[in-house]
Short mmCIF file of C-alpha atoms in Angstrom, two decimals:
data_model
loop_
_atom_site.label_atom_id
_atom_site.label_comp_id
_atom_site.label_asym_id
_atom_site.label_seq_id
_atom_site.Cartn_x
_atom_site.Cartn_y
_atom_site.Cartn_z
CA ALA Y 741 0.00 0.00 0.00
CA LEU Y 742 1.26 3.47 -0.91
CA ARG Y 743 0.59 6.43 1.36
CA ALA Y 744 1.08 9.94 -0.01
CA CYS Y 745 1.29 13.18 1.95
CA ALA Y 746 -0.16 15.95 -0.24
CA PRO Y 747 -3.24 16.01 -2.50
CA PRO Y 748 -3.40 16.99 -6.21
CA SER Y 749 -4.41 20.57 -5.38
CA ALA Y 750 -1.66 21.18 -2.83
CA SER Y 751 0.63 23.52 -4.72
CA GLY Y 752 -0.43 27.12 -4.30
CA PRO Y 753 -0.80 29.59 -1.42
CA ALA Y 754 -3.90 29.74 0.73
CA MET Y 755 -6.94 31.35 -0.88
CA ALA Y 756 -7.60 34.95 0.18
CA LYS Y 757 -11.19 34.16 1.14
CA LYS Y 758 -11.99 30.87 2.85
CA ARG Y 759 -15.07 29.19 4.14
CA PHE Y 760 -15.41 26.50 6.77
CA CYS Y 761 -16.44 23.05 5.49
CA ARG Y 762 -18.83 21.09 7.65
CA ALA Y 763 -18.35 17.56 6.29
CA PHE Y 764 -15.72 16.90 8.97
CA GLN Y 765 -16.68 17.61 12.55
CA PRO Y 766 -14.13 17.30 15.39
CA PRO Y 767 -14.87 14.27 17.60
CA ALA Y 768 -16.29 14.63 21.09
CA GLN Y 769 -14.00 13.97 24.07
CA ARG Y 770 -15.73 10.69 24.91
CA THR Y 771 -15.06 9.47 21.36
CA GLN Y 772 -11.41 10.57 21.57
CA ILE Y 773 -10.84 8.68 24.84
CA SER Y 774 -12.52 5.60 23.41
CA ALA Y 775 -10.33 5.80 20.27
CA ALA Y 776 -7.22 5.62 22.46
CA GLY Y 777 -8.54 2.41 24.03
CA LEU Y 778 -8.59 3.85 27.54
CA THR Y 779 -11.97 2.28 28.32
CA GLY Y 780 -13.25 -1.26 28.04
CA PRO Y 781 -11.16 -4.37 27.32
CA ASP Y 782 -8.31 -2.42 25.64
CA ARG Y 783 -7.62 -0.32 28.75
CA PRO Y 784 -3.86 -0.39 29.52
CA SER Y 785 -2.05 -0.12 32.86
CA GLU Y 786 -2.87 2.78 35.17
CA ALA Y 787 0.60 4.28 34.58
CA LEU Y 788 0.04 4.30 30.81
CA CYS Y 789 -3.49 5.66 31.24
CA ARG Y 790 -2.09 8.62 33.17
CA CYS Y 791 0.28 9.40 30.28
CA LEU Y 792 -2.53 9.16 27.72
CA ASP Y 793 -5.40 10.73 29.67
CA ALA Y 794 -6.90 13.48 27.53
CA SER Y 795 -9.72 14.44 29.89
CA ASN Y 796 -7.81 17.46 31.24
CA GLY Y 797 -7.64 19.16 27.83
CA ASP Y 798 -3.85 19.00 27.40
CA TRP Y 799 -4.16 18.08 23.70
CA GLU Y 800 -5.52 20.52 21.15
CA ASP Y 801 -8.68 19.58 19.29
CA LEU Y 802 -8.95 19.81 15.53
CA GLU Y 803 -10.94 22.74 14.19
CA PRO Y 804 -13.37 22.34 11.29
CA PRO Y 805 -11.37 22.56 8.04
CA GLN Y 806 -11.51 25.45 5.64
CA GLU Y 807 -11.84 25.16 1.88
CA GLY Y 808 -8.83 23.48 0.26
CA GLU Y 809 -7.40 22.09 3.51
CA TRP Y 810 -6.59 18.40 3.95
CA LEU Y 811 -9.71 17.39 5.88
CA GLU Y 812 -11.89 19.13 3.30
CA ALA Y 813 -10.12 17.97 0.14
CA MET Y 814 -9.08 14.48 1.31
CA LEU Y 815 -11.75 13.51 3.85
CA ASP Y 816 -12.88 10.51 1.78
CA ARG Y 817 -9.28 9.19 1.87
CA THR Y 818 -8.75 9.88 5.58
CA PRO Y 819 -10.68 7.26 7.56
CA ASP Y 820 -10.67 7.34 11.35
CA GLN Y 821 -8.16 4.89 12.81
CA SER Y 822 -8.70 4.08 16.48
CA PHE Y 823 -6.22 2.06 18.54
CA LYS Y 824 -8.44 -0.99 18.01
CA ASP Y 825 -8.46 -0.38 14.24
CA PHE Y 826 -4.67 -0.04 14.30
CA ILE Y 827 -4.18 -3.39 16.06
CA SER Y 828 -6.67 -5.06 13.69
CA SER Y 829 -4.70 -3.80 10.68
CA ARG Y 830 -1.72 -5.97 11.72
CA PRO Y 831 0.86 -3.19 11.24
CA ASN Y 832 4.56 -3.70 10.58
CA VAL Y 833 6.37 -4.53 13.82
CA PRO Y 834 10.16 -4.62 14.31
CA ASP Y 835 11.59 -8.03 15.17
CA ARG Y 836 14.98 -9.54 16.02
CA VAL Y 837 16.12 -9.34 12.40
CA ARG Y 838 14.45 -6.16 11.08
CA ASN Y 839 14.94 -3.59 13.80
CA LYS Y 840 16.83 -0.62 12.37
CA ILE Y 841 15.62 2.59 10.71
CA TYR Y 842 17.86 3.65 7.83
CA LEU Y 843 17.97 7.17 6.41
CA GLN Y 844 19.08 7.32 2.77
CA PRO Y 845 20.24 10.81 1.70
CA LEU Y 846 19.51 11.32 -1.99
CA CYS Y 847 22.16 13.91 -2.82
CA GLU Y 848 25.86 14.37 -3.49
CA PRO Y 849 27.94 13.29 -0.47
CA TRP Y 850 29.50 16.75 -0.03
CA GLU Y 851 26.09 18.33 0.57
CA LEU Y 852 25.75 16.71 4.00
CA ASP Y 853 29.20 17.98 5.03
CA ALA Y 854 28.36 21.57 4.08
CA PRO Y 855 27.14 24.07 6.71
CA ALA Y 856 23.47 23.85 7.63
CA TYR Y 857 20.91 25.85 5.62
CA PRO Y 858 20.94 28.70 4.60
CA GLU Y 859 24.75 28.63 4.21
CA GLY Y 860 24.45 25.10 2.79
CA PRO Y 861 21.66 23.26 0.95
CA TRP Y 862 20.42 21.00 3.78
CA PRO Y 863 19.11 21.29 7.34
CA SER Y 864 21.49 20.02 10.02
CA TRP Y 865 21.80 16.31 9.30
CA SER Y 866 23.10 15.48 12.79
CA ALA Y 867 20.11 17.21 14.41
CA LEU Y 868 17.69 15.51 12.00
CA GLN Y 869 19.09 12.04 12.70
CA ALA Y 870 19.06 12.77 16.44
CA ALA Y 871 15.35 13.67 16.23
CA VAL Y 872 14.50 10.38 14.49
CA GLN Y 873 16.63 8.45 17.00
CA ARG Y 874 14.96 10.04 20.02
CA PHE Y 875 11.45 9.87 18.64
CA TYR Y 876 11.64 6.20 17.62
CA HIS Y 877 13.86 4.98 20.48
CA PRO Y 878 14.69 2.17 21.28
CA LEU Y 879 15.14 1.38 17.57
CA GLU Y 880 18.59 2.18 16.18
CA VAL Y 881 18.82 4.81 13.45
CA ALA Y 882 21.64 4.86 10.88
CA THR Y 883 22.51 6.92 7.81
CA LEU Y 884 23.44 5.17 4.56
CA PRO Y 885 26.01 6.63 2.13
CA ALA Y 886 24.54 9.47 0.06
CA VAL Y 887 23.38 8.64 -3.48
CA PRO Y 888 22.36 11.34 -6.01
CA MET Y 889 18.97 10.95 -7.66
CA GLU Y 890 20.67 10.65 -11.06
CA ARG Y 891 22.49 7.48 -9.96
CA LEU Y 892 19.47 5.54 -8.74
CA ARG Y 893 18.70 2.34 -10.65
CA PRO Y 894 16.29 1.81 -12.18
CA ALA Y 895 16.44 5.53 -13.02
CA PRO Y 896 13.26 7.35 -11.88
CA LYS Y 897 11.46 9.68 -14.28
CA ASP Y 898 11.75 13.41 -13.79
CA ARG Y 899 10.22 16.61 -15.14
CA GLN Y 900 10.92 20.33 -14.79
CA ASN Y 901 9.15 22.83 -12.55
CA ALA Y 902 9.98 25.98 -10.56
CA TYR Y 903 12.16 23.90 -8.19
CA GLY Y 904 14.25 22.44 -11.01
CA ARG Y 905 14.10 18.69 -11.66
CA GLN Y 906 11.08 17.10 -10.02
CA TRP Y 907 11.29 13.34 -9.54
CA SER Y 908 8.68 10.56 -9.61
CA ALA Y 909 8.33 9.51 -5.96
CA SER Y 910 6.82 6.13 -6.81
CA GLN Y 911 9.74 5.30 -9.09
CA VAL Y 912 12.21 6.45 -6.42
CA LEU Y 913 10.61 3.82 -4.16
CA ASP Y 914 11.18 1.23 -6.89
CA SER Y 915 14.87 2.15 -6.84
CA LEU Y 916 15.12 2.01 -3.04
CA ARG Y 917 13.61 -1.48 -2.64
CA PRO Y 918 16.68 -3.39 -3.91
CA MET Y 919 18.88 -1.26 -1.60
CA LEU Y 920 16.98 -2.26 1.57
CA PRO Y 921 19.49 -3.65 4.15
CA LYS Y 922 18.65 -7.06 5.63
CA ASP Y 923 18.30 -5.67 9.16
CA ALA Y 924 16.15 -2.71 8.09
CA PHE Y 925 12.74 -2.19 9.59
CA CYS Y 926 12.46 0.51 6.94
CA THR Y 927 14.57 2.74 4.70
CA LEU Y 928 13.56 6.35 4.16
CA GLY Y 929 14.97 8.31 1.24
CA VAL Y 930 15.49 11.99 2.08
CA THR Y 931 15.97 14.67 -0.56
CA MET Y 932 16.05 18.39 -1.27
CA CYS Y 933 14.64 17.63 -4.73
CA ASP Y 934 10.95 18.15 -5.44
CA LEU Y 935 8.73 15.05 -5.83
CA TYR Y 936 5.47 14.08 -7.52
CA PRO Y 937 3.51 10.80 -7.14
CA ARG Y 938 1.53 10.74 -10.42
CA GLU Y 939 1.54 12.79 -13.61
CA GLU Y 940 -1.65 14.67 -12.71
CA TRP Y 941 -0.39 15.71 -9.24
CA ASN Y 942 1.50 18.96 -8.70
CA PHE Y 943 3.77 17.64 -5.97
CA VAL Y 944 3.97 15.44 -2.92
CA TYR Y 945 5.87 15.96 0.34
CA GLY Y 946 6.43 12.25 0.75
CA LEU Y 947 5.38 8.77 -0.34
CA ALA Y 948 5.71 5.49 1.53
CA SER Y 949 5.16 1.82 0.70
CA LEU Y 950 4.11 0.12 3.92
CA SER Y 951 4.47 -3.40 2.54
CA GLY Y 952 7.77 -2.57 0.81
CA ARG Y 953 9.14 -0.84 3.96
CA VAL Y 954 10.52 2.07 1.92
CA GLY Y 955 9.61 5.73 1.75
CA VAL Y 956 10.87 9.01 0.38
CA PHE Y 957 10.27 12.59 1.46
CA SER Y 958 11.40 16.02 0.33
CA PHE Y 959 12.26 19.15 2.31
CA VAL Y 960 12.67 21.58 -0.58
CA ARG Y 961 9.24 23.21 -0.21
CA HIS Y 962 9.90 23.79 3.50
CA ALA Y 963 12.85 26.13 2.86
CA PRO Y 964 11.82 29.68 3.89
CA ASP Y 965 11.17 32.24 1.16
CA ARG Y 966 13.15 35.49 1.13
CA HIS Y 967 10.20 37.53 2.40
CA GLU Y 968 9.93 35.20 5.42
CA LEU Y 969 13.48 36.11 6.45
CA ARG Y 970 12.77 39.82 6.90
CA GLY Y 971 13.14 40.91 10.49
CA LYS Y 972 14.04 37.43 11.70
CA PRO Y 973 16.98 36.88 14.10
CA GLU Y 974 20.15 35.12 13.08
CA GLY Y 975 19.63 31.38 13.13
CA TRP Y 976 15.87 31.58 12.44
CA ALA Y 977 16.07 30.20 8.87
CA GLN Y 978 18.21 27.23 9.91
CA ALA Y 979 15.84 26.42 12.79
CA GLN Y 980 12.75 26.87 10.58
CA LEU Y 981 13.84 24.40 7.90
CA LEU Y 982 15.04 21.92 10.53
CA HIS Y 983 11.68 22.07 12.33
CA GLN Y 984 9.74 21.39 9.14
CA ALA Y 985 12.21 18.66 8.11
CA MET Y 986 11.83 16.94 11.48
CA LYS Y 987 8.04 17.10 11.24
CA THR Y 988 8.02 15.63 7.73
CA SER Y 989 10.51 12.88 8.61
CA LEU Y 990 8.81 11.79 11.82
CA HIS Y 991 5.38 11.90 10.16
CA GLU Y 992 6.44 9.76 7.19
CA ILE Y 993 8.22 7.22 9.40
CA GLY Y 994 5.02 7.03 11.46
CA HIS Y 995 3.24 5.77 8.34
CA MET Y 996 5.82 2.99 8.10
CA PHE Y 997 4.61 1.77 11.49
CA GLY Y 998 1.03 1.66 10.19
CA LEU Y 999 -0.21 4.95 11.64
CA LYS Y 1000 -2.76 6.55 9.31
CA HIS Y 1001 -3.52 10.25 9.14
CA CYS Y 1002 -4.96 11.32 12.48
CA THR Y 1003 -8.51 12.66 12.78
CA TRP Y 1004 -8.69 12.73 16.60
CA TYR Y 1005 -6.58 15.73 17.63
CA ASN Y 1006 -4.27 18.38 16.16
CA CYS Y 1007 -1.54 15.74 15.98
CA MET Y 1008 1.78 15.34 14.17
CA MET Y 1009 0.13 12.55 12.15
CA ARG Y 1010 -2.66 14.85 10.95
CA GLY Y 1011 -2.88 15.19 7.17
CA SER Y 1012 -1.73 18.60 5.96
CA ASN Y 1013 -1.57 20.54 2.70
CA GLY Y 1014 1.26 22.65 4.10
CA ALA Y 1015 1.60 25.77 6.23
CA ALA Y 1016 0.54 28.02 3.33
CA VAL Y 1017 -2.87 26.29 3.17
CA GLU Y 1018 -3.76 24.99 6.64
CA HIS Y 1019 -5.13 27.56 9.09
CA GLN Y 1020 -4.33 25.44 12.17
CA PRO Y 1021 -0.63 24.56 12.54
CA ASN Y 1022 -0.05 21.10 13.95
CA TYR Y 1023 2.51 20.03 16.52
CA LEU Y 1024 5.72 18.04 16.51
CA HIS Y 1025 4.34 15.40 18.87
CA LEU Y 1026 1.73 12.64 18.84
CA CYS Y 1027 -1.75 12.79 20.31
CA PRO Y 1028 -2.83 10.16 22.90
CA VAL Y 1029 -4.36 7.89 20.23
CA CYS Y 1030 -1.30 7.85 17.96
CA LEU Y 1031 1.10 7.76 20.91
CA ARG Y 1032 -0.55 4.58 22.15
CA LYS Y 1033 -0.32 3.02 18.69
CA LEU Y 1034 3.42 3.66 18.50
CA HIS Y 1035 4.00 2.65 22.13
CA SER Y 1036 2.25 -0.69 21.53
CA THR Y 1037 4.58 -1.37 18.60
CA ILE Y 1038 8.04 -0.48 19.91
CA GLY Y 1039 7.59 0.26 23.63
CA PHE Y 1040 9.35 3.21 25.32
CA ASP Y 1041 9.29 5.34 28.44
CA ILE Y 1042 6.83 8.10 27.54
CA PRO Y 1043 8.23 10.82 29.90
CA GLY Y 1044 11.72 9.95 28.65
CA HIS Y 1045 10.49 10.18 25.05
CA TYR Y 1046 9.28 13.75 25.61
CA ALA Y 1047 12.32 14.74 27.68
CA GLY Y 1048 14.63 13.68 24.84
CA MET Y 1049 12.72 15.77 22.30
CA LEU Y 1050 12.62 18.76 24.66
CA GLU Y 1051 16.41 18.62 25.02
CA LEU Y 1052 16.70 18.70 21.23
CA PHE Y 1053 14.36 21.70 20.92
CA GLN Y 1054 15.89 23.91 23.60
CA PRO Y 1055 18.92 25.26 21.64
CA TYR Y 1056 16.52 26.68 19.01
CA GLU Y 1057 13.84 28.15 21.29
CA GLU Y 1058 15.33 31.64 21.43
CA VAL Y 1059 15.50 32.11 17.65
CA ASN Y 1060 12.32 30.33 16.50
CA PRO Y 1061 9.00 30.25 18.40
CA LEU Y 1062 7.93 26.91 16.85
CA TYR Y 1063 10.27 25.08 19.21
CA LYS Y 1064 8.94 26.83 22.30
CA ARG Y 1065 5.37 26.06 21.16
CA ASP Y 1066 6.16 22.36 20.76
#
């Protein structure tokens, strides 16, 4: 099964005049708690219930979508997935053989050694890998040697757009499958090249094959525009691209574990058409429903999970408010 993160219409800025769309209505709190499996036969230990208890309002609810946003444009492709639904789907689970997450940079090797954006072309690779390691602990995370898009075999198709060469994401996945290491739970291609999933689509942020255990995602559309840099402190642009890159990476890897787009809270796994379209920014952490899904798959200390991410955010809090918000 392929899972894409961006619909055919997701290419332009938000419309000047929007209207709310009533097809999707945010779920009631009782439904949210039930979706996390905190009642009935799926109820976990009391310690885990305390970590996942949403009755005190600590997690932000979704607002009704506006025209052109993900939950308006893609509602028919975004089914609710409760914890019970997740378990019934028999998601991919790491085992003694396949237990490592591999990141595959799709670029020239020198690009990763260059200074972090905007002095160089990429966000800080060390910080990005650290985020994946802390978020998906206790799984090990490793980086494979960089490979430029042009050297992938079979060679993926490409076309031209405003970002230069735009590559077929589905054919990139075809190229990554033979490169999958034997001990890989999954391999995620990472690129600063633009991607598209089908000829009729404008672009896609990422694409993953759950059964093939490969995915690819692009950061190029997350790079700040020149007008966004006006009046910003030194270090803001680097922190901005890194934040968006972390969110994209962690979201796409979540799909590899079988997590579908979230419809319960304003969650990192929520479907999004991008910051230029969505009126409600989402967070760089999981809601109680999605957190329980991931916890059931790999197991981790939840307070330690959040403490590790907080430590990673703190150096950037003074230059970019997104980190303080998260």
